[in-house]
PDB file of C-alpha atoms in Angstrom:
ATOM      1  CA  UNK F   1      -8.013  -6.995  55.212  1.00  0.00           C
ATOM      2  CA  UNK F   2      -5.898  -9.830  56.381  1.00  0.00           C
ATOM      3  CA  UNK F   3      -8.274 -12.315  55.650  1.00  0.00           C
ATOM      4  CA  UNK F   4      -8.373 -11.016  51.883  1.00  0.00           C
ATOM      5  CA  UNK F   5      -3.813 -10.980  51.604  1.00  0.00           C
ATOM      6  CA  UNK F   6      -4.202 -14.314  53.080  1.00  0.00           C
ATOM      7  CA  UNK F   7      -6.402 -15.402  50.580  1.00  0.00           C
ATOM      8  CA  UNK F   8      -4.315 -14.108  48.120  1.00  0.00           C
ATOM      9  CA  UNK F   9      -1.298 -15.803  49.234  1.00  0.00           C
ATOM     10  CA  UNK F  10      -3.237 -19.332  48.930  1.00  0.00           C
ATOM     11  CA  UNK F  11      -4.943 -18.823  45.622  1.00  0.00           C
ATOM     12  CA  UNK F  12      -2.890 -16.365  43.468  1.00  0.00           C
ATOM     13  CA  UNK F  13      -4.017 -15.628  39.900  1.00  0.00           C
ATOM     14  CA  UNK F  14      -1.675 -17.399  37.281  1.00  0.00           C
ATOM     15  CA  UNK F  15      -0.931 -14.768  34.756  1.00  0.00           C
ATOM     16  CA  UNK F  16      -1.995 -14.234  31.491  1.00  0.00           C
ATOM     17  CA  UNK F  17      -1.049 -16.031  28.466  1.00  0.00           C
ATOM     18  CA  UNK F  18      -0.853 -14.191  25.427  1.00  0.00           C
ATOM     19  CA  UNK F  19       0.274 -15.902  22.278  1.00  0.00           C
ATOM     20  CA  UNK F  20       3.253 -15.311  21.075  1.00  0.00           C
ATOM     21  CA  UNK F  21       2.494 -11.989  18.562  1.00  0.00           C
ATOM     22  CA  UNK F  22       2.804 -13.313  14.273  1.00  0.00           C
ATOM     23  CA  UNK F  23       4.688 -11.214  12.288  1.00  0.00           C
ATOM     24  CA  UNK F  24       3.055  -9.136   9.933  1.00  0.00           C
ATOM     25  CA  UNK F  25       4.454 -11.108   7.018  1.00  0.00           C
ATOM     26  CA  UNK F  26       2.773 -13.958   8.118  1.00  0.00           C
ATOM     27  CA  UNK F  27      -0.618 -12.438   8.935  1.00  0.00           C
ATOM     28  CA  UNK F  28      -0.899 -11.338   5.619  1.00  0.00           C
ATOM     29  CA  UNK F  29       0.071 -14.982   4.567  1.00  0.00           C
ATOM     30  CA  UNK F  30      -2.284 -16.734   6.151  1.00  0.00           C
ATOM     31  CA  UNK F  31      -5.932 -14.319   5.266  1.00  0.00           C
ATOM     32  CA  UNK F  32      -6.812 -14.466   1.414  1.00  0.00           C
ATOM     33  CA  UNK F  33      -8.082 -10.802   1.328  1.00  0.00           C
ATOM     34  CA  UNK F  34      -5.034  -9.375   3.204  1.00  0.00           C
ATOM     35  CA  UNK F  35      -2.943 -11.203   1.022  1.00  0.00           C
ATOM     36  CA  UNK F  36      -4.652  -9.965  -2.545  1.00  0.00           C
ATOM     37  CA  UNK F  37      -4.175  -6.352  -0.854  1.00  0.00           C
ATOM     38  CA  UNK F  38      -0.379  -7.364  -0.469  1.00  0.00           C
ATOM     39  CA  UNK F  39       0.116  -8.562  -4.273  1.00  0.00           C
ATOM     40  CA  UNK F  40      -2.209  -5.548  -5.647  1.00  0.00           C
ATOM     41  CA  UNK F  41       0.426  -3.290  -3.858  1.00  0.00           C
ATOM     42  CA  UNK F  42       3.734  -5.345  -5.271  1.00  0.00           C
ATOM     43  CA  UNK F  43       2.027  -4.242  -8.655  1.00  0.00           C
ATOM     44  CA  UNK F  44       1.887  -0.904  -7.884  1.00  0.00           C
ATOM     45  CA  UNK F  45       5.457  -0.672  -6.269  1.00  0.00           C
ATOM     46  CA  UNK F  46       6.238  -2.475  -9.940  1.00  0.00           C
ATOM     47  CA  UNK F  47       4.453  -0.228 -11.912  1.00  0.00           C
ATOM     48  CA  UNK F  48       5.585   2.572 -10.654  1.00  0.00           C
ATOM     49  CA  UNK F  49       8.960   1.899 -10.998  1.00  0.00           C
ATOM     50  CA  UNK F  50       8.157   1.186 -14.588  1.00  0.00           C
ATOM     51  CA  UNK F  51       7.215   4.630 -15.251  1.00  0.00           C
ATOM     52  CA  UNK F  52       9.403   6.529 -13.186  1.00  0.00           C
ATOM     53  CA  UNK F  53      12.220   6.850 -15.734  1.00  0.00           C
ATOM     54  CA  UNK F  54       9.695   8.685 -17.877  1.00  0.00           C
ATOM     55  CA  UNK F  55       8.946  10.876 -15.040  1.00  0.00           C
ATOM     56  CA  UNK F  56      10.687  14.307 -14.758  1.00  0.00           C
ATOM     57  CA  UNK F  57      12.727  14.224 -11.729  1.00  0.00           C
ATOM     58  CA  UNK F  58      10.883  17.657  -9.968  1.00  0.00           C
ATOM     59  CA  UNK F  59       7.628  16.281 -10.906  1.00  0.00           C
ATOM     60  CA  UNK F  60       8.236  12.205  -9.690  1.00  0.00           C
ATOM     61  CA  UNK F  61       8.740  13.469  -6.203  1.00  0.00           C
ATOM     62  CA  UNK F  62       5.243  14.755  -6.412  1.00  0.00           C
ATOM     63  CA  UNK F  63       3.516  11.377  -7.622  1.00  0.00           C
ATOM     64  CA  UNK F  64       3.083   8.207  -5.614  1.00  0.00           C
ATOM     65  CA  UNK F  65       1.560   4.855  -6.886  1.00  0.00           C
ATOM     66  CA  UNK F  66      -1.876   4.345  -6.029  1.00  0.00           C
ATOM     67  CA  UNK F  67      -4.079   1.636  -6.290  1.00  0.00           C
ATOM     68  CA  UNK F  68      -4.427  -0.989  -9.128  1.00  0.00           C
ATOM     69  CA  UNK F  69      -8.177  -2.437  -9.737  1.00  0.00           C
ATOM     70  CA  UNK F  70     -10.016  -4.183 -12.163  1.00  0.00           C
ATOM     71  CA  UNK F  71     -10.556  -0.757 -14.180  1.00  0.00           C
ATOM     72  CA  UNK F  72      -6.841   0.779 -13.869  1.00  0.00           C
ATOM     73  CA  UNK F  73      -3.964   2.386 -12.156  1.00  0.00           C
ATOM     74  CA  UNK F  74      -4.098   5.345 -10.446  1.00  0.00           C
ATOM     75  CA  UNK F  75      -1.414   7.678  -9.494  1.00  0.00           C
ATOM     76  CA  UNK F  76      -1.711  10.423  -6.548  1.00  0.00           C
ATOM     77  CA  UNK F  77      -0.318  13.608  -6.932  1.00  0.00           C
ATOM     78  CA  UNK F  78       0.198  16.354  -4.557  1.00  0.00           C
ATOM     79  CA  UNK F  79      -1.415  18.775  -6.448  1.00  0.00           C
ATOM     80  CA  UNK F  80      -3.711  20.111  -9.734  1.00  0.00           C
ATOM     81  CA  UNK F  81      -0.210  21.424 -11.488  1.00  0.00           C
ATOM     82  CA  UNK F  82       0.834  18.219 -11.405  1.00  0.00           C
ATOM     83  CA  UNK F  83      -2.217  16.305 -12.165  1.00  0.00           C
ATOM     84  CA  UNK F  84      -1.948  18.247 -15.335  1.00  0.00           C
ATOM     85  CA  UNK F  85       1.538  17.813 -16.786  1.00  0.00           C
ATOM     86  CA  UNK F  86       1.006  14.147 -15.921  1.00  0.00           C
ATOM     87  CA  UNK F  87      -2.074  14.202 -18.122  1.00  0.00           C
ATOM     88  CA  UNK F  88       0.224  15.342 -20.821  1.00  0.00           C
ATOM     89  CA  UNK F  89       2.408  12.640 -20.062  1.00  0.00           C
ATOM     90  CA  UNK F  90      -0.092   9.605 -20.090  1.00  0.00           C
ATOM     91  CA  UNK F  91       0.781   8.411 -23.517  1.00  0.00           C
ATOM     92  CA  UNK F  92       4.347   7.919 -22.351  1.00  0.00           C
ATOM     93  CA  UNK F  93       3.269   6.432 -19.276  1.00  0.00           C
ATOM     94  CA  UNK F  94       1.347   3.953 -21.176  1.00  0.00           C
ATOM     95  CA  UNK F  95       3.939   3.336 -23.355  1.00  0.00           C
ATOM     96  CA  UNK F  96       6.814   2.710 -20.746  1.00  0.00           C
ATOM     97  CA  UNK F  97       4.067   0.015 -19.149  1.00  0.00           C
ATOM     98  CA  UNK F  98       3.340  -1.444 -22.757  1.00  0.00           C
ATOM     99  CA  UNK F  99       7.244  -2.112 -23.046  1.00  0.00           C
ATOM    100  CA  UNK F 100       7.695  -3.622 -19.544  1.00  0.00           C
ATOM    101  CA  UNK F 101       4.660  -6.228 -20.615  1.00  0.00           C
ATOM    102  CA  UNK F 102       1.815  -4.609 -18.616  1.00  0.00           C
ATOM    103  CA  UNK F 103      -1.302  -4.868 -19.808  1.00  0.00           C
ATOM    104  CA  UNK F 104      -2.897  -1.008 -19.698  1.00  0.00           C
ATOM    105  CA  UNK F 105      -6.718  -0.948 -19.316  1.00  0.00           C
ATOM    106  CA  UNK F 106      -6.339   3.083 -17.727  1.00  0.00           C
ATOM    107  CA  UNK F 107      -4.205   4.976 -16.042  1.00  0.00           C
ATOM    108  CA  UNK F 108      -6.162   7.638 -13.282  1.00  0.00           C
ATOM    109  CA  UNK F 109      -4.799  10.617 -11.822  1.00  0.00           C
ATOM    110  CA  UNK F 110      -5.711  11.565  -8.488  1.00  0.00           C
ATOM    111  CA  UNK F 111      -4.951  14.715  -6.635  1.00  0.00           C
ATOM    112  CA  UNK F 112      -4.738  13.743  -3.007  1.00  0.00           C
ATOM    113  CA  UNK F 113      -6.302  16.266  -0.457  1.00  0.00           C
ATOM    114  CA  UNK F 114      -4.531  17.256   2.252  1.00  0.00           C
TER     115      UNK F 114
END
């Protein structure tokens, strides 16, 4: 055993180097895909925000922006009552995008299990 400490004592390990850690800002910078995902969910955040004032304040706090894709918008909603009355709504919804100078190919609804 004191062979072994004094071989430790000679030869210690250096420690390990890690790399300073990248904020996440700049991870998503630097990888194409990560930052497509980034501008896909600025769009969201916008469109959302666009609709919102349309929204009914009890039923908004139900409804998050979802993802935007070649084929639409969708919206997640808590539940099937409000999946409805936000059907009823759509034209409104399309028309408060419309006016803010988005170009509306569909708007989904999604009900998002729990």
């Amino acid at each position: 055993m004191i062979c072994i400490v004094k071989l430790l004592a000679v030869n210690p390990k250096p420690p390990p180097v890690t790399p300073n850690a990248l904020r996440i800002e700049e991870v998503l910078d630097r990888s194409l895909p990560l930052a497509r995902l980034q501008q896909l969910l600025r769009e969201s955040k916008a469109r959302f925000e666009a609709v919102r004032p349309v929204l009914p304040a009890a039923l908004a706090a139900h409804v998050t922006p979802g993802p935007v894709d070649g084929e639409g918008w969708s919206l997640l909603v808590a539940n099937a009552s409000v999946a409805a009355k936000l059907r009823q709504l759509q034209p409104r919804l399309e028309d408060a995008l419309k006016q803010r100078g988005w170009q509306v190919t569909a708007i989904r609804i999604k009900v998002q299990s729990s």
